[in-house]
Short mmCIF file of C-alpha atoms and ligand atoms in Angstrom, two decimals:
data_model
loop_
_atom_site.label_atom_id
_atom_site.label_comp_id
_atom_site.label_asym_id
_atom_site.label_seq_id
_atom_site.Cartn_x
_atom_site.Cartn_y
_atom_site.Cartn_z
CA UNK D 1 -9.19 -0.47 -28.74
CA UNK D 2 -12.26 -1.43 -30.49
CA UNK D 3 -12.14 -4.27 -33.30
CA UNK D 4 -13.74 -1.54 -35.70
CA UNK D 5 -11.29 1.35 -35.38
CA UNK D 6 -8.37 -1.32 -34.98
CA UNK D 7 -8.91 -2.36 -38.35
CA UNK D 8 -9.39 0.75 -39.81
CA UNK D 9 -6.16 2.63 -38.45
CA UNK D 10 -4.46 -1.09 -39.70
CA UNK D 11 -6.40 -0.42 -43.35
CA UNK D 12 -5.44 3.39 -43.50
CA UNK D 13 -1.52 2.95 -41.83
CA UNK D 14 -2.24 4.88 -39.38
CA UNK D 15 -0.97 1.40 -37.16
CA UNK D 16 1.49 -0.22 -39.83
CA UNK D 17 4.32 -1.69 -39.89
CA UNK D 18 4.22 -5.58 -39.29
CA UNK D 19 5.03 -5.70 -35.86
CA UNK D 20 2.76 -3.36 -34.74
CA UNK D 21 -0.02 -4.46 -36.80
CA UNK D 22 0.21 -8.24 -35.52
CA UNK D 23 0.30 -6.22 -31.51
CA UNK D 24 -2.37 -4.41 -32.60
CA UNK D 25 -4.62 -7.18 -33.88
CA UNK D 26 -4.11 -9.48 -30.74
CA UNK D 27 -5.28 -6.25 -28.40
CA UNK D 28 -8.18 -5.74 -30.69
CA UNK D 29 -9.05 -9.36 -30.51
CA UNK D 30 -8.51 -9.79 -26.66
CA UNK D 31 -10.57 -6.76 -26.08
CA UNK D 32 -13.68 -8.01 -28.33
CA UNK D 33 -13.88 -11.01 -26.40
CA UNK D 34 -14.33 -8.66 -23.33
CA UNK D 35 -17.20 -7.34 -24.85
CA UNK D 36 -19.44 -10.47 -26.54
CA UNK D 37 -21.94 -11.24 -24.19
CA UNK D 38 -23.08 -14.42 -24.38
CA UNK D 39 -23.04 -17.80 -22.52
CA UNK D 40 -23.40 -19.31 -25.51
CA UNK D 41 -19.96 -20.68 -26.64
CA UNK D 42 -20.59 -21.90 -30.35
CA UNK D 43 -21.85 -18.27 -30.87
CA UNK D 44 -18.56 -16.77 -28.89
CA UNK D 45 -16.76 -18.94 -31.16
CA UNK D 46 -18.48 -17.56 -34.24
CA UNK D 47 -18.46 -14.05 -32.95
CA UNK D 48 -14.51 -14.43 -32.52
CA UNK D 49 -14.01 -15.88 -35.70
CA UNK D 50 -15.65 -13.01 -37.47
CA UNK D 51 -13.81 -10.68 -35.50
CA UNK D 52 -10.41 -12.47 -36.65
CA UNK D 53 -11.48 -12.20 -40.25
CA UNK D 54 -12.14 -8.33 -40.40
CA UNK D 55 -8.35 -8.09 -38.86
CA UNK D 56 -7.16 -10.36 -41.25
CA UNK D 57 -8.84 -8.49 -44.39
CA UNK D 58 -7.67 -5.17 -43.74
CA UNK D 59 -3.79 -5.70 -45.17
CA UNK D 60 -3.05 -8.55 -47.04
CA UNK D 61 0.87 -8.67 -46.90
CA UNK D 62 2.37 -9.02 -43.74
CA UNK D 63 2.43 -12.61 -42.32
CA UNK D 64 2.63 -11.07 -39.09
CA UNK D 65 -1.15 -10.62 -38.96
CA UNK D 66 -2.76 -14.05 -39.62
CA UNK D 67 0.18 -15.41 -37.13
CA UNK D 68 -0.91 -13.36 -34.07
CA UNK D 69 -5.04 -14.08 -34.79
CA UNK D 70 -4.23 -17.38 -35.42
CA UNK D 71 -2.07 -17.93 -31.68
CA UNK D 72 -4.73 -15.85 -30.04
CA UNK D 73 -7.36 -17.92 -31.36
CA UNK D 74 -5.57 -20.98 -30.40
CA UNK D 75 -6.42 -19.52 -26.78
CA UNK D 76 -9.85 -20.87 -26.70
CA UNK D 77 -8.48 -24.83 -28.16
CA UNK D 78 -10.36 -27.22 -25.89
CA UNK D 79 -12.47 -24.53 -24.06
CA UNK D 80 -16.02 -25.76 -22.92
CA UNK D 81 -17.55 -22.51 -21.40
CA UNK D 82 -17.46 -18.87 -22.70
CA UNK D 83 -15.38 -18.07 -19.45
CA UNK D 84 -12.67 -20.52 -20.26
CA UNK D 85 -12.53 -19.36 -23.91
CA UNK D 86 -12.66 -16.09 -22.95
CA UNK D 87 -9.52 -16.59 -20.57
CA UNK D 88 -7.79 -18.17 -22.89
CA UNK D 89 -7.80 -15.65 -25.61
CA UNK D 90 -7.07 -13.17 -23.33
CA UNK D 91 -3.67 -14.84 -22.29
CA UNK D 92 -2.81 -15.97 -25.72
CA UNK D 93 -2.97 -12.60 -26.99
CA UNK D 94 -1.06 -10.83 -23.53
CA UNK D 95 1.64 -13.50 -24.49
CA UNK D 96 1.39 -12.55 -28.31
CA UNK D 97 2.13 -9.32 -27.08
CA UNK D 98 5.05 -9.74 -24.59
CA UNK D 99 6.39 -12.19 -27.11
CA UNK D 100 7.03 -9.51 -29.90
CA UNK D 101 8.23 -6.93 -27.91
CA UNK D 102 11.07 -9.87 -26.11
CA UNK D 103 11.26 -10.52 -29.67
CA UNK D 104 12.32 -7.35 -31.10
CA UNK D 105 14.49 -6.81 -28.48
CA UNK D 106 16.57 -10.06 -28.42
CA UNK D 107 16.54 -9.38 -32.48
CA UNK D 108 18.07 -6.02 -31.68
CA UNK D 109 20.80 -7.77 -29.45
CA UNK D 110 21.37 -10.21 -32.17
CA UNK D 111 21.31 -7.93 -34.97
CA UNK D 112 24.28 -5.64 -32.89
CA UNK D 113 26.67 -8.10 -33.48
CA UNK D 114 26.53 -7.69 -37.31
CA UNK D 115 27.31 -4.04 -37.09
CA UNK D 116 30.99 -3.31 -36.48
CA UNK D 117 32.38 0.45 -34.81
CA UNK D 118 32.49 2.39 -37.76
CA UNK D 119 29.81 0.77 -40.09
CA UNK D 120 28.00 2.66 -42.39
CA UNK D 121 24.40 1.20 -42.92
CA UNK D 122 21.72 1.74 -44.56
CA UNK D 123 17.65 0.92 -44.02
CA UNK D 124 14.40 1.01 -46.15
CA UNK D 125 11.06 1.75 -44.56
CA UNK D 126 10.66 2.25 -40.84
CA UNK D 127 10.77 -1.16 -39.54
CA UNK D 128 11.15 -1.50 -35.70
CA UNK D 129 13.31 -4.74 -35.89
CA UNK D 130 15.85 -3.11 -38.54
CA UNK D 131 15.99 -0.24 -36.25
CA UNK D 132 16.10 -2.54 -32.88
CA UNK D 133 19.64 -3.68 -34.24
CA UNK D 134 21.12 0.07 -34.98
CA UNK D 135 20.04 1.33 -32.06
CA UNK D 136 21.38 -1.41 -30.26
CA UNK D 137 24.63 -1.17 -31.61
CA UNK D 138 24.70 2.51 -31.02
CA UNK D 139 23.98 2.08 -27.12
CA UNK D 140 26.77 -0.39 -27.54
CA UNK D 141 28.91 2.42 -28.26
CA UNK D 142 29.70 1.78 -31.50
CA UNK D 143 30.10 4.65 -34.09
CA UNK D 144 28.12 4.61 -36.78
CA UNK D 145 26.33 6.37 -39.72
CA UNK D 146 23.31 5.82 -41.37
CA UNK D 147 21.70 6.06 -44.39
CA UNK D 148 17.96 5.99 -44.47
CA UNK D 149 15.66 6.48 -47.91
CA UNK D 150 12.66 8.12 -47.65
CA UNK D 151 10.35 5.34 -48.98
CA UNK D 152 7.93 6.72 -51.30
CA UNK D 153 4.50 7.07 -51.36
CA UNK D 154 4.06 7.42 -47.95
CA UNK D 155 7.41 8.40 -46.55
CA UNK D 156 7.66 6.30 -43.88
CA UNK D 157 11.32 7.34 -43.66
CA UNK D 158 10.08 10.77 -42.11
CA UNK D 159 9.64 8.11 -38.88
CA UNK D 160 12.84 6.32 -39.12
CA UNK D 161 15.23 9.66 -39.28
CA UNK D 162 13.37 10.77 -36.30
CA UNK D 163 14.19 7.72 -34.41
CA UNK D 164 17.52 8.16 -35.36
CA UNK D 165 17.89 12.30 -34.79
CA UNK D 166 16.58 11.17 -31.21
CA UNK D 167 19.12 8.93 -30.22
CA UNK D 168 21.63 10.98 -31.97
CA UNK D 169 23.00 8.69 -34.55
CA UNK D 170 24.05 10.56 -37.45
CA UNK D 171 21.85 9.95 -40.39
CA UNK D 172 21.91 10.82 -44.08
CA UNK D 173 18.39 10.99 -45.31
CA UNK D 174 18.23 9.91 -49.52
CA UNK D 175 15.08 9.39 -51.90
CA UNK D 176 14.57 6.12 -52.74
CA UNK D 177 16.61 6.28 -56.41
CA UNK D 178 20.04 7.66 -54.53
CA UNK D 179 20.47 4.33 -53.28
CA UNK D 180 22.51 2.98 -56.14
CA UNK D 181 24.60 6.13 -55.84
CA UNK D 182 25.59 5.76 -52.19
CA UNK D 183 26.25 2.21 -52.22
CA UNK D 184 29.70 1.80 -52.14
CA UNK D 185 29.39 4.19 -49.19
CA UNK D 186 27.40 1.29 -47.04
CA UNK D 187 28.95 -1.39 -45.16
CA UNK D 188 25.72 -2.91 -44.55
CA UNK D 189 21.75 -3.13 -45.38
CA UNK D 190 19.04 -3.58 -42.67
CA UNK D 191 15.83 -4.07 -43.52
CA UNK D 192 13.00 -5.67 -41.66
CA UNK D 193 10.31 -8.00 -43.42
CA UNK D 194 6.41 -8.37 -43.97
CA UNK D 195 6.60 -11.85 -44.91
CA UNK D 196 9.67 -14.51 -45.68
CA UNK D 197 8.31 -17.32 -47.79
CA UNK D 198 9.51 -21.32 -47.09
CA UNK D 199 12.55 -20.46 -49.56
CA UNK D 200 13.69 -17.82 -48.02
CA UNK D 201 12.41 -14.94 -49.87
CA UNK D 202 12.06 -11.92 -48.05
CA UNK D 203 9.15 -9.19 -48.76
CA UNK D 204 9.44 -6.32 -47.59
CA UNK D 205 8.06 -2.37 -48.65
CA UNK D 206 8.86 -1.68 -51.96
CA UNK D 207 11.97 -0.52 -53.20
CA UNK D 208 13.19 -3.19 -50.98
CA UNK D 209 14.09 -5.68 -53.92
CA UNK D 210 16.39 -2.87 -55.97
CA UNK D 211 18.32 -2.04 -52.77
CA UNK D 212 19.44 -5.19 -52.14
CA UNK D 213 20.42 -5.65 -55.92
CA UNK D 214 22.25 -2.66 -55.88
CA UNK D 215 24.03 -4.40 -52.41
CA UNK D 216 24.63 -7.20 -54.20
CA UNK D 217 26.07 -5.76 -56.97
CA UNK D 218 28.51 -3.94 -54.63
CA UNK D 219 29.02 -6.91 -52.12
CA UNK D 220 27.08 -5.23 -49.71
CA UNK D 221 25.62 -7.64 -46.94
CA UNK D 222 22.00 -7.48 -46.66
CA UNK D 223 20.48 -8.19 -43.33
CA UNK D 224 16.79 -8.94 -42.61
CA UNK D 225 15.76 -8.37 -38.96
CA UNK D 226 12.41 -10.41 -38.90
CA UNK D 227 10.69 -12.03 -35.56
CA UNK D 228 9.52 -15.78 -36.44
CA UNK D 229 5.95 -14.89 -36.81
CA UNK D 230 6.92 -13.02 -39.97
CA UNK D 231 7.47 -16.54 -41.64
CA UNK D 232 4.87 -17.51 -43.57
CA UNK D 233 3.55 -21.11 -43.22
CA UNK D 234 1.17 -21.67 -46.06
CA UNK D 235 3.93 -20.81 -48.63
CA UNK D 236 4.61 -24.93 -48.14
CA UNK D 237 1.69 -25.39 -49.43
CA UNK D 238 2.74 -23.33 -52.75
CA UNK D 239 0.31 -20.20 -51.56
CA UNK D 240 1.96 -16.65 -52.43
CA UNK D 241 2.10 -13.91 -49.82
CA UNK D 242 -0.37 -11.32 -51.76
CA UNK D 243 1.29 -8.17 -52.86
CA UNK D 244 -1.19 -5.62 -51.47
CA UNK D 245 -1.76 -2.60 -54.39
CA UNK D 246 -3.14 0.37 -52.71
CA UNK D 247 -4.99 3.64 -54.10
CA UNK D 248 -3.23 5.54 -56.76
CA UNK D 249 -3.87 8.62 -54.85
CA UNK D 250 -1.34 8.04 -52.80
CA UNK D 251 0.97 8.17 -56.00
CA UNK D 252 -0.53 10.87 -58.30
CA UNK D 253 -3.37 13.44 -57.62
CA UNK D 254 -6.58 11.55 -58.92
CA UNK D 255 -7.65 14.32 -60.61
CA UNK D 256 -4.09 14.55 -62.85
CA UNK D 257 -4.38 11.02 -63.14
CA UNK D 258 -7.78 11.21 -64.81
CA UNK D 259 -6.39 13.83 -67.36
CA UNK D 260 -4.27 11.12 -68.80
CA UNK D 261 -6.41 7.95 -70.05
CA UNK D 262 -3.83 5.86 -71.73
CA UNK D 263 -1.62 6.12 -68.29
CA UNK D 264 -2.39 3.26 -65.32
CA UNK D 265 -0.70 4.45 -62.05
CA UNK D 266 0.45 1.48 -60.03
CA UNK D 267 1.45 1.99 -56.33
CA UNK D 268 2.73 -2.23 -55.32
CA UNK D 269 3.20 -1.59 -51.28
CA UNK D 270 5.56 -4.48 -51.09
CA UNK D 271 8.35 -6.39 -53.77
CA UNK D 272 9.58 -9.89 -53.13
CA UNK D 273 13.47 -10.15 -52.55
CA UNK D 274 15.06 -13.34 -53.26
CA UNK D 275 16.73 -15.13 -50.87
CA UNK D 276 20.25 -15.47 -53.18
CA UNK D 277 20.33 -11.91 -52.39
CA UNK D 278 19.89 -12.15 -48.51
CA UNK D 279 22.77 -13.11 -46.38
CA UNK D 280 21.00 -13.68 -43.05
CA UNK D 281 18.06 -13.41 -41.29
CA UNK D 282 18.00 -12.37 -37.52
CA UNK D 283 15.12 -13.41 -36.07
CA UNK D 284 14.63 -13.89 -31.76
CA UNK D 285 15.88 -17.80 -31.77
CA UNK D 286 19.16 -16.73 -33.46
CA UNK D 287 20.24 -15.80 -36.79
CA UNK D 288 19.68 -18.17 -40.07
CA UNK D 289 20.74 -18.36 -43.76
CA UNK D 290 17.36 -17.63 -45.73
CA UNK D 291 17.11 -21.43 -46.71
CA UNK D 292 16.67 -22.63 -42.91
CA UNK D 293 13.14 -20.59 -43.31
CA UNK D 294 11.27 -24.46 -43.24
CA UNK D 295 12.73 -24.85 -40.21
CA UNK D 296 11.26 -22.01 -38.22
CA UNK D 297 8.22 -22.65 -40.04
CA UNK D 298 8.17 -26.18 -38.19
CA UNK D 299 10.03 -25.55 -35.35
CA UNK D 300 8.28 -22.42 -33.66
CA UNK D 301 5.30 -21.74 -35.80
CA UNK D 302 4.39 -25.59 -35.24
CA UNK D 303 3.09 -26.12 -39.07
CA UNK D 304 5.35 -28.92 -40.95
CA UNK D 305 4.75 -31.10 -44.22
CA UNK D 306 2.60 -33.59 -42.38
CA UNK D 307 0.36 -31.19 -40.60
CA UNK D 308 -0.26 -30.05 -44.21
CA UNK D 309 -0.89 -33.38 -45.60
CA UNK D 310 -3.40 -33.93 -43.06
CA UNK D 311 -5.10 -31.29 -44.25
CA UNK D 312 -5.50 -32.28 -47.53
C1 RUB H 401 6.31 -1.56 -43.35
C2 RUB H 401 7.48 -2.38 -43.78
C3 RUB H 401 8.43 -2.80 -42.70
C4 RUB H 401 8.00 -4.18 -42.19
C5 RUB H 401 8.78 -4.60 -40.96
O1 RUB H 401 5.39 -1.35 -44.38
O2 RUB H 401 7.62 -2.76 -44.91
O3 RUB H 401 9.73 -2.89 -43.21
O4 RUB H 401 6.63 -4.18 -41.87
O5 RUB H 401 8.50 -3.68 -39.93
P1 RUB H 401 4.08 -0.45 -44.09
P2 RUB H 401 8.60 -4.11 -38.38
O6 RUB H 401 4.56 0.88 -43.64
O7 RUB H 401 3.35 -0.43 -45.39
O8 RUB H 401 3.29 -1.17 -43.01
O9 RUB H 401 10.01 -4.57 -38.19
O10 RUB H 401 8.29 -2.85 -37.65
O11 RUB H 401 7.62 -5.20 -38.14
#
C-alpha cells in the first residue's frame, strides 16, 4: 500500500491496533522503496528517512511503530548502492513481518498455558496477542468464558466479540464501568500492550489501568500478552511513551460540546498501568515478571545502558 494512505488509515484507526500498525508500517516502507527512483543513494537515504518519519508521526503511543521503521531501516546499514539498500529494506521489513505474526503465535501458545479448563477471563480492547492466547486455549479444548468490555469511544470491543462469536467461545459483552461488578466472576485478565516502559509499566487503551485495579483488588491475575517490539527502549533514557489525546468528537458531538463553554472533553487513547499491578508478561521468548523489561530491551531489541551512553 502506498506510504500516504498507510499513514492515514494508521492516523484515522482504520489499521490500529499495535501489531498491525508496526506490519503495516514495514509494508508501507518496503513498498516506497520500490517506488524512489533514483541511483542516487544519499537521496534514497533521505527519501526513506522521510518516509519513516510520516509513519512514525501518525500515532504517537504504540512502541510497536518506531521498532518496526527502525529494523527496516536497519536494512540498508552498510549499503553502498541504491540496489543494495533497496534489498535490504525489503528483507528487513518481509522479516519484520514474518517475525510478528511467529510472534503472536508463539505468544498465543505461551499465553494457553496460563488459562486453565474452566477459566473465566476477561479482555480490554481488541488486541490480537490477548486474543492469540484465548483462542489458543480454546483450540486446546479447554472450556472457557469470556468477558469482553466494549472499550469506549471507539468500541473496539464490537471486533473482539466477533472474534470470539466465530470461534464459538462463549462471551459476555460489558461497558467499560461493569468491570468492577463482574470481577469476582474472572479468573483472569488479558490484555495486550502499546508500549511497556524499562520498569515494567504496561500501557495499554484506556480503561486498561482501572481494570487491572479492580483485579488487583480482587486477586485477579493480570496478564499482558505483548511481542518484544512493544518494549520501549528510550524509556532508559528517562523518555515517556506519549499518551496520544485524540478529537473530542469521538467523545461528545462537537456541536453539544460547544453549547457548554466551561466543560473541556478529554478523550486519553491510552493509561499507563503499573507494573506492581501486572503479574506477567508473555511475550514470544517466554514469559517475564514486568521488572525483567531491561532485559528484553538489551537482549532482543539490542539497545543497553552503554549504547545509550555513547550517545550522549
Ligand atoms: C489498541 C490497543 C491494543 C494494543 C495491543 O488500541 O490498545 O490493546 O494495541 O494490540 P487502538 P495488539 O485500537 O487505539 O489501536 O496485541 O493487536 O498489538
Amino acid at each position: 500500500m502506498l506510504l500516504n494512505q498507510t499513514a492515514e488509515k494508521i492516523r484515522s484507526m482504520e489499521i490500529r491496533g499495535a501489531g498491525r500498525i508496526a506490519r503495516a508500517a514495514a509494508e508501507a516502507l518496503k513498498d516506497r522503496a520500490g517506488r524512489v527512483e533514483t541511483d542516487d543513494i544519499d537521496l534514497f537515504r533521505r527519501e526513506m528517512g522521510r518516509a519513516a518519519e510520516t509513519l512514525v508521526s501518525t500515532r504517537p503511543t504504540a512502541v510497536s511503530l518506531p521498532n518496526a521503521v527502525r529494523f527496516v531501516m536497519r536494512g540498508m546499514d552498510g549499503a553502498t548502492t541504491v540496489r543494495e539498500a533497496r534489498d535490504g529494506l525489503t528483507d528487513a521489513a518481509d522479516s519484520f513481518v514474518l517475525a510478528s505474526e511467529h510472534a503472536v503465535e508463539r505468544i498465543g501458545e505461551i499465553g494457553a498455558r496460563h488459562i486453565a479448563d474452566g477459566d473465566v477471563v476477561l479482555t480490554h480492547c481488541n488486541s490480537e496477542a490477548a486474543l492469540a492466547c484465548i483462542l489458543a486455549a480454546h483450540r486446546e479444548g479447554k472450556e472457557i468464558e469470556v468477558f469482553a468490555t466494549e472499550v469506549r469511544p471507539r468500541n473496539q470491543g464490537l471486533l473482539t466479540i466477533r472474534t470470539l462469536n466465530d470461534a464459538g467461545i462463549k462471551t459476555n459483552f460489558i461497558v467499560d464501568s461493569a468491570v468492577r461488578s463482574f470481577i469476582n466472576d474472572v479468573d483472569l485478565v488479558v490484555t495486550g500492550a502499546d508500549a511497556v516502559t524499562v520498569n515494567g509499566a504496561v500501557v495499554n487503551k484506556i480503561g486498561t489501568a482501572q481494570i487491572a485495579l479492580a483485579a488487583h483488588e480482587a486477586r485477579t491475575n493480570l496478564v499482558v500478552a505483548a511481542e518484544t517490539y512493544k518494549f520501549a527502549p528510550r524509556t532508559i533514557l528517562g523518555e515517556r511513551i506519549a499518551i496520544e489525546e485524540r478529537d473530542i468528537a469521538e467523545v461528545l458531538d462537537p456541536a453539544v460540546a460547544a453549547s457548554l463553554p466551561n466543560v473541556r472533553v478529554r478523550n486519553p487513547a491510552f493509561d499507563v498501568t503499573p507494573a506492581k499491578y501486572v503479574d506477567l508478561i508473555v511475550t514470544e521468548m517466554g514469559a517475564i515478571p514486568p521488572q525483567m523489561a531491561y532485559c528484553i530491551i538489551r537482549d532482543y531489541l539490542g539497545w543497553d545502558l552503554t549504547e545509550f551512553q555513547k550517545a550522549f
